[in-house]
Amino acid sequence: MRILDNIYGVLFKPSSTFSELPNRQYLGGSFLIVLLVSIINAMTEAAALNIGGVSVPILTLISVGFYLLFWIFSSLFLSFAADFMGGAGKITDTMIGLAYALLPTIFLGPLCILTNSLGMDETGIYNIFKILIYLWTLSLIIISLKNAHRFHTTQAILSVLSIFFIILGLTFATIMLSVLGGAFYISIL
């Protein structure tokens, strides 16, 4: 019953709930939440793309794998960035907070079904609500990081923003290395 109380608290009383979440006993429940979010979003994508048959389990497995990797690596990067900003939390606290912060994305499924049933002209409303849900999720990530690492909101925002800069830097470095590698390969020939 405690996991349902935490889910309710994250959705309706996030500040007080996230202050209680940094505790290793919630890691199993966090895994279940990530699993639930990934399966619901895979089913939503299958319904939105009118996919059926054997493709649905394959899409679900890909979605579960993507969400689990996203959860692990995002937690790792966020924990590293929070430690760099002076945070004092553990990676398990970050993993728990990030899993619970992903809860609003569950509403994307019913929203997609609702807008599909209303017709094609309602995609603008779907996109607006989708952006609002992603902003809600981002704010929950910031609140969870703030409570997991026990620092100021500004430091949590900077930690989240630094992840985007790390990803941009890694992307730029990968592109540059591939261009330089291609140029080196061509010069050898």
Short mmCIF file of C-alpha atoms in Angstrom, two decimals:
data_model
loop_
_atom_site.label_atom_id
_atom_site.label_comp_id
_atom_site.label_asym_id
_atom_site.label_seq_id
_atom_site.Cartn_x
_atom_site.Cartn_y
_atom_site.Cartn_z
CA MET A 1 0.00 0.00 0.00
CA ARG A 2 2.94 2.33 0.58
CA ILE A 3 3.75 2.54 -3.15
CA LEU A 4 0.21 3.76 -3.89
CA ASP A 5 0.56 6.40 -1.19
CA ASN A 6 3.84 7.51 -2.76
CA ILE A 7 2.28 7.67 -6.24
CA TYR A 8 -0.61 9.75 -4.92
CA GLY A 9 1.78 11.99 -3.02
CA VAL A 10 4.06 12.55 -6.03
CA LEU A 11 1.13 13.52 -8.23
CA PHE A 12 -0.71 15.74 -5.74
CA LYS A 13 1.79 16.68 -2.96
CA PRO A 14 5.23 16.41 -4.59
CA SER A 15 7.32 18.50 -2.20
CA SER A 16 6.42 16.60 0.95
CA THR A 17 6.48 13.20 -0.78
CA PHE A 18 9.87 13.69 -2.45
CA SER A 19 11.37 14.70 0.90
CA GLU A 20 10.42 11.24 2.26
CA LEU A 21 11.43 9.20 -0.81
CA PRO A 22 15.25 9.12 -0.51
CA ASN A 23 15.31 5.71 1.11
CA ARG A 24 16.64 2.48 -0.34
CA GLN A 25 13.48 0.53 0.48
CA TYR A 26 11.66 2.20 -2.43
CA LEU A 27 14.08 1.05 -5.15
CA GLY A 28 12.01 -2.02 -6.04
CA GLY A 29 8.87 0.08 -6.34
CA SER A 30 10.77 2.53 -8.51
CA PHE A 31 11.73 -0.28 -10.87
CA LEU A 32 8.06 -1.28 -11.10
CA ILE A 33 7.07 2.30 -11.87
CA VAL A 34 9.62 2.56 -14.69
CA LEU A 35 8.37 -0.78 -16.02
CA LEU A 36 4.74 0.39 -15.85
CA VAL A 37 5.51 3.72 -17.55
CA SER A 38 7.43 2.00 -20.34
CA ILE A 39 4.69 -0.56 -21.02
CA ILE A 40 1.91 2.05 -21.00
CA ASN A 41 3.87 4.31 -23.34
CA ALA A 42 4.64 1.38 -25.67
CA MET A 43 0.94 0.52 -25.85
CA THR A 44 0.14 4.17 -26.50
CA GLU A 45 2.62 4.30 -29.37
CA ALA A 46 1.23 1.05 -30.79
CA ALA A 47 -2.29 2.44 -30.67
CA ALA A 48 -1.22 5.78 -32.16
CA LEU A 49 0.61 4.09 -35.03
CA ASN A 50 -2.13 1.45 -35.55
CA ILE A 51 0.36 -1.36 -35.00
CA GLY A 52 -0.89 -4.82 -34.20
CA GLY A 53 0.18 -8.44 -34.17
CA VAL A 54 3.74 -9.45 -33.40
CA SER A 55 4.98 -5.85 -33.57
CA VAL A 56 3.37 -4.88 -30.25
CA PRO A 57 5.47 -7.20 -28.02
CA ILE A 58 8.60 -6.19 -29.92
CA LEU A 59 7.75 -2.50 -29.46
CA THR A 60 7.05 -3.15 -25.79
CA LEU A 61 10.41 -4.89 -25.27
CA ILE A 62 12.22 -2.04 -27.03
CA SER A 63 10.34 0.51 -24.94
CA VAL A 64 11.09 -1.31 -21.68
CA GLY A 65 14.77 -1.56 -22.60
CA PHE A 66 14.92 2.11 -23.59
CA TYR A 67 13.21 3.29 -20.40
CA LEU A 68 15.41 1.14 -18.17
CA LEU A 69 18.58 2.40 -19.88
CA PHE A 70 17.25 5.96 -19.75
CA TRP A 71 16.48 5.54 -16.05
CA ILE A 72 19.89 4.13 -15.18
CA PHE A 73 22.02 6.51 -17.26
CA SER A 74 19.96 9.60 -16.45
CA SER A 75 20.23 8.77 -12.77
CA LEU A 76 23.96 8.30 -13.15
CA PHE A 77 24.45 11.60 -14.98
CA LEU A 78 22.08 13.51 -12.68
CA SER A 79 23.81 12.10 -9.61
CA PHE A 80 27.20 13.04 -11.03
CA ALA A 81 26.01 16.56 -11.87
CA ALA A 82 24.40 16.95 -8.45
CA ASP A 83 27.60 15.82 -6.72
CA PHE A 84 29.53 18.32 -8.83
CA MET A 85 27.10 21.06 -7.70
CA GLY A 86 27.65 20.16 -4.06
CA GLY A 87 24.88 17.64 -3.45
CA ALA A 88 25.10 15.00 -0.77
CA GLY A 89 22.78 12.26 -2.03
CA LYS A 90 23.32 8.75 -3.36
CA ILE A 91 22.64 7.42 -6.84
CA THR A 92 19.88 5.18 -5.45
CA ASP A 93 18.11 8.28 -4.12
CA THR A 94 18.37 9.83 -7.58
CA MET A 95 17.04 6.64 -9.21
CA ILE A 96 14.06 6.53 -6.88
CA GLY A 97 13.26 10.21 -7.40
CA LEU A 98 13.62 9.99 -11.17
CA ALA A 99 11.33 6.95 -11.37
CA TYR A 100 8.61 8.66 -9.38
CA ALA A 101 9.10 11.87 -11.39
CA LEU A 102 8.26 9.95 -14.58
CA LEU A 103 4.75 9.21 -13.27
CA PRO A 104 2.95 12.04 -15.12
CA THR A 105 3.93 10.46 -18.45
CA ILE A 106 1.39 7.73 -17.68
CA PHE A 107 -1.29 10.26 -18.59
CA LEU A 108 0.00 10.42 -22.17
CA GLY A 109 -1.74 7.11 -22.94
CA PRO A 110 -5.28 8.14 -22.05
CA LEU A 111 -4.65 11.55 -23.59
CA CYS A 112 -3.60 9.95 -26.89
CA ILE A 113 -6.66 7.69 -26.90
CA LEU A 114 -8.93 10.64 -26.11
CA THR A 115 -7.55 12.83 -28.89
CA ASN A 116 -7.64 9.93 -31.37
CA SER A 117 -11.30 9.39 -30.59
CA LEU A 118 -12.05 13.10 -31.05
CA GLY A 119 -10.57 13.16 -34.54
CA MET A 120 -7.54 14.38 -36.40
CA ASP A 121 -8.24 18.08 -35.77
CA GLU A 122 -7.45 17.68 -32.08
CA THR A 123 -3.71 17.00 -32.46
CA GLY A 124 -2.95 20.58 -31.43
CA ILE A 125 -4.67 20.01 -28.09
CA TYR A 126 -2.77 16.73 -27.69
CA ASN A 127 0.55 18.47 -28.34
CA ILE A 128 -0.23 21.24 -25.84
CA PHE A 129 -1.13 18.74 -23.12
CA LYS A 130 1.92 16.63 -24.01
CA ILE A 131 4.19 19.65 -23.50
CA LEU A 132 2.45 20.42 -20.20
CA ILE A 133 2.95 16.82 -19.02
CA TYR A 134 6.64 16.95 -19.97
CA LEU A 135 7.04 20.26 -18.10
CA TRP A 136 5.30 18.70 -15.09
CA THR A 137 7.72 15.77 -15.30
CA LEU A 138 10.70 18.12 -15.56
CA SER A 139 9.56 20.07 -12.50
CA LEU A 140 9.16 16.80 -10.57
CA ILE A 141 12.68 15.79 -11.61
CA ILE A 142 14.01 19.08 -10.23
CA ILE A 143 12.06 18.67 -6.97
CA SER A 144 13.26 15.07 -6.57
CA LEU A 145 16.87 16.02 -7.24
CA LYS A 146 16.63 18.87 -4.76
CA ASN A 147 15.35 16.56 -2.03
CA ALA A 148 17.58 13.58 -2.87
CA HIS A 149 20.77 15.63 -2.77
CA ARG A 150 19.66 18.14 -0.15
CA PHE A 151 20.48 21.37 -1.92
CA HIS A 152 18.83 24.52 -3.29
CA THR A 153 16.40 24.55 -6.20
CA THR A 154 18.83 26.59 -8.31
CA GLN A 155 21.48 23.91 -7.93
CA ALA A 156 18.93 21.26 -8.95
CA ILE A 157 17.98 23.25 -12.06
CA LEU A 158 21.65 23.71 -12.97
CA SER A 159 22.24 19.97 -12.48
CA VAL A 160 19.40 19.13 -14.86
CA LEU A 161 20.56 21.73 -17.40
CA SER A 162 24.12 20.44 -17.21
CA ILE A 163 22.88 17.06 -18.44
CA PHE A 164 21.71 18.70 -21.65
CA PHE A 165 25.11 20.34 -22.08
CA ILE A 166 26.87 17.03 -21.43
CA ILE A 167 24.69 15.31 -24.04
CA LEU A 168 25.32 18.14 -26.53
CA GLY A 169 29.05 17.94 -25.86
CA LEU A 170 29.13 14.16 -26.30
CA THR A 171 27.11 14.47 -29.52
CA PHE A 172 29.44 17.16 -30.84
CA ALA A 173 32.51 15.11 -29.89
CA THR A 174 31.07 12.02 -31.59
CA ILE A 175 30.34 13.97 -34.77
CA MET A 176 33.78 15.53 -34.78
CA LEU A 177 35.49 12.20 -34.21
CA SER A 178 33.51 10.58 -37.00
CA VAL A 179 34.31 13.45 -39.38
CA LEU A 180 37.98 13.35 -38.45
CA GLY A 181 38.00 9.56 -38.71
CA GLY A 182 36.40 9.76 -42.15
CA ALA A 183 38.88 12.40 -43.27
CA PHE A 184 41.76 10.29 -41.95
CA TYR A 185 40.40 7.23 -43.75
CA ILE A 186 40.06 9.14 -47.01
CA SER A 187 43.61 10.55 -46.70
CA ILE A 188 45.01 7.03 -46.26
CA LEU A 189 43.40 5.87 -49.50
#
